[in-house]
Tab-separated table of C-alpha atoms in Angstrom:
chain	number	residue	atom	x	y	z
A	1	LYS	CA	39.604	19.006	-48.725
A	2	HIS	CA	38.459	18.376	-52.253
A	3	VAL	CA	37.097	14.922	-51.294
A	4	ILE	CA	35.125	16.420	-48.458
A	5	GLU	CA	33.572	19.070	-50.706
A	6	GLU	CA	32.527	16.433	-53.220
A	7	THR	CA	30.967	14.010	-50.720
A	8	PHE	CA	29.398	16.614	-48.431
A	9	PRO	CA	26.300	17.351	-50.575
A	10	ALA	CA	25.503	13.621	-50.944
A	11	ALA	CA	26.137	12.934	-47.264
A	12	LYS	CA	24.059	15.957	-46.314
A	13	THR	CA	21.153	14.708	-48.399
A	14	GLN	CA	21.392	11.238	-46.901
A	15	LEU	CA	21.570	12.665	-43.392
A	16	GLU	CA	18.515	14.852	-44.023
A	17	LYS	CA	16.630	11.820	-45.361
A	18	LEU	CA	17.649	9.790	-42.320
A	19	GLY	CA	16.583	12.624	-40.011
A	20	ALA	CA	13.189	12.835	-41.718
A	21	GLU	CA	12.684	9.089	-41.412
A	22	LEU	CA	13.645	9.150	-37.741
A	23	THR	CA	11.253	12.043	-37.110
A	24	SER	CA	8.469	10.129	-38.860
A	25	LEU	CA	9.182	6.988	-36.844
A	26	LEU	CA	9.276	8.973	-33.609
A	27	GLU	CA	5.891	10.528	-34.391
A	28	ARG	CA	4.443	7.075	-35.123
A	29	ILE	CA	5.820	5.774	-31.824
A	30	HIS	CA	4.260	8.696	-29.935
A	31	SER	CA	0.891	8.186	-31.627
A	32	LYS	CA	0.921	4.435	-30.862
A	33	GLU	CA	1.889	5.160	-27.266
A	34	ALA	CA	-0.988	7.634	-26.945
A	35	PHE	CA	-3.371	5.081	-28.480
A	36	ILE	CA	-2.273	2.341	-26.091
A	37	ASN	CA	-2.551	4.685	-23.110
A	38	SER	CA	-6.063	5.698	-24.130
A	39	GLN	CA	-7.056	2.034	-24.538
A	40	PHE	CA	-5.897	1.058	-21.063
A	41	GLU	CA	-6.963	4.146	-19.138
A	42	ASN	CA	-10.395	2.677	-18.356
A	43	ARG	CA	-8.938	-0.708	-17.472
A	44	ALA	CA	-6.516	0.886	-15.039
A	45	ALA	CA	-9.370	2.780	-13.385
A	46	ASP	CA	-11.429	-0.429	-13.206
A	47	TYR	CA	-8.497	-2.253	-11.677
A	48	GLN	CA	-8.071	0.434	-9.030
A	49	ALA	CA	-11.795	0.296	-8.210
A	50	GLN	CA	-11.724	-3.490	-7.933
A	51	GLN	CA	-8.664	-3.365	-5.693
A	52	GLN	CA	-10.449	-0.911	-3.396
A	53	GLN	CA	-13.561	-3.098	-3.366
A	54	LEU	CA	-11.438	-6.158	-2.582
A	55	LYS	CA	-9.809	-4.302	0.297
A	56	GLU	CA	-13.212	-3.337	1.701
A	57	ILE	CA	-14.507	-6.908	1.366
A	58	ARG	CA	-11.421	-8.272	3.103
A	59	GLU	CA	-11.879	-5.797	5.947
A	60	GLN	CA	-15.533	-6.788	6.210
A	61	TYR	CA	-14.540	-10.455	6.140
A	62	ASP	CA	-12.000	-9.935	8.913
A	63	GLY	CA	-14.570	-8.100	11.021
A	64	LEU	CA	-17.197	-10.782	10.508
A	65	ASN	CA	-14.674	-13.510	11.193
A	66	GLU	CA	-13.770	-11.835	14.476
A	67	THR	CA	-17.452	-11.564	15.352
A	68	VAL	CA	-17.913	-15.278	14.660
A	69	MET	CA	-14.956	-16.101	16.888
A	70	ASN	CA	-16.317	-13.927	19.710
A	71	LEU	CA	-19.775	-15.464	19.418
A	72	THR	CA	-18.259	-18.951	19.414
A	73	ILE	CA	-16.359	-18.165	22.592
A	74	GLU	CA	-19.505	-16.725	24.155
A	75	LEU	CA	-21.442	-19.845	23.167
A	76	ARG	CA	-18.797	-22.074	24.758
A	77	VAL	CA	-18.901	-20.059	27.988
A	78	THR	CA	-22.709	-20.204	28.031
A	79	SER	CA	-22.639	-23.960	27.415
A	80	GLU	CA	-20.192	-24.413	30.299
A	81	GLN	CA	-22.448	-22.379	32.539
A	82	LEU	CA	-25.393	-24.487	31.440
A	83	ASP	CA	-23.525	-27.670	32.302
A	84	LYS	CA	-22.639	-26.255	35.725
A	85	VAL	CA	-26.227	-25.325	36.407
A	86	LYS	CA	-27.398	-28.769	35.293
A	87	ASN	CA	-24.926	-30.449	37.619
A	88	GLU	CA	-25.894	-28.216	40.534
A	89	MET	CA	-29.523	-28.845	39.802
A	90	GLU	CA	-29.025	-32.597	39.825
A	91	GLU	CA	-27.110	-32.434	43.122
A	92	ARG	CA	-29.720	-30.265	44.802
A	93	SER	CA	-32.678	-32.180	43.473
A	94	SER	CA	-31.359	-35.410	44.966
A	95	THR	CA	-30.817	-33.854	48.406
A	96	VAL	CA	-33.633	-31.349	48.719
A	97	THR	CA	-37.283	-32.235	49.096
A	98	ASP	CA	-38.497	-28.687	48.599
A	99	HIS	CA	-39.485	-28.274	44.961
A	100	ALA	CA	-39.234	-24.455	44.737
A	101	PRO	CA	-35.467	-24.382	44.087
A	102	VAL	CA	-35.824	-27.140	41.524
A	103	VAL	CA	-38.449	-25.154	39.673
A	104	LYS	CA	-36.183	-22.114	39.702
A	105	LEU	CA	-33.309	-24.165	38.352
A	106	LYS	CA	-35.482	-25.631	35.620
A	107	ASP	CA	-36.533	-22.128	34.662
A	108	ALA	CA	-32.865	-21.095	34.597
A	109	VAL	CA	-32.042	-24.077	32.379
A	110	LYS	CA	-34.884	-23.157	30.032
A	111	ARG	CA	-33.549	-19.603	29.828
A	112	LEU	CA	-30.043	-20.885	29.152
A	113	LYS	CA	-31.364	-23.163	26.408
A	114	ALA	CA	-33.192	-20.229	24.869
A	115	ASP	CA	-30.015	-18.134	25.080
A	116	THR	CA	-28.039	-20.974	23.494
A	117	LEU	CA	-30.524	-21.230	20.635
A	118	GLN	CA	-30.358	-17.486	20.130
A	119	MET	CA	-26.547	-17.628	20.043
A	120	GLU	CA	-26.649	-20.471	17.530
A	121	LEU	CA	-29.009	-18.424	15.391
A	122	ARG	CA	-26.680	-15.417	15.558
A	123	ILE	CA	-23.719	-17.586	14.607
A	124	GLY	CA	-25.711	-18.970	11.686
A	125	VAL	CA	-26.572	-15.457	10.484
A	126	VAL	CA	-22.969	-14.330	10.770
A	127	ASN	CA	-21.770	-17.455	8.920
A	128	HIS	CA	-24.336	-16.801	6.189
A	129	THR	CA	-23.229	-13.166	5.861
A	130	LEU	CA	-19.609	-14.257	5.733
A	131	MET	CA	-20.362	-16.805	3.019
A	132	GLN	CA	-22.220	-14.167	0.993
A	133	ALA	CA	-19.203	-11.866	1.229
A	134	LYS	CA	-16.939	-14.675	0.033
A	135	LEU	CA	-19.259	-15.460	-2.871
A	136	ARG	CA	-19.352	-11.795	-3.895
A	137	GLN	CA	-15.586	-11.630	-3.736
A	138	ARG	CA	-15.074	-14.701	-5.941
A	139	PRO	CA	-16.809	-13.304	-9.124
A	140	ALA	CA	-14.993	-9.993	-8.681
A	141	ASN	CA	-11.680	-11.835	-8.878
A	142	ARG	CA	-12.748	-13.652	-12.049
A	143	ARG	CA	-13.794	-10.433	-13.809
A	144	GLY	CA	-10.331	-8.996	-13.283
A	145	ASN	CA	-8.750	-11.760	-15.392
A	146	GLY	CA	-9.388	-10.169	-18.839
A	147	PRO	CA	-6.954	-10.173	-21.757
A	148	GLY	CA	-3.503	-8.981	-20.898
A	149	LEU	CA	-1.208	-6.579	-22.696
A	150	ASP	CA	-0.258	-9.258	-25.245
A	151	ALA	CA	-3.634	-8.924	-26.951
A	152	TYR	CA	-2.866	-5.315	-27.947
A	153	GLU	CA	0.777	-5.565	-28.996
A	154	ASP	CA	-0.003	-6.143	-32.697
A	155	ASP	CA	-1.061	-2.490	-33.283
């Protein structure tokens, strides 16, 4: 009991010192944590905004890609119809002496050619729009590659 009474005041002082140091360290840790959180708050918001923009661009890309596929299919069908009409026109022109049906067929071929050109133009516009979307997406991905957390660990 005597040993405990003699060492208690010294141990108590050391424990109080240790407690004060731990409290000080804990406060420093909390302040650093708050600083780091405040530094990255804007970056987190930017990241969220860029992710949303990327999602929208991908959806737009998918929609445009589907449109291109549909227009390509439509162009193929129109080209097949044009070939059929050309073949029918050749068969009829060799057997028929009346020129009225031939003129009608030629007019139909001209219309089909015009439709084909219009489809090709539409496909070109859609391809251009798709390329623009891809080019806009590419710089957005590069901007997101800023310094990581390692650059701020020295604080």
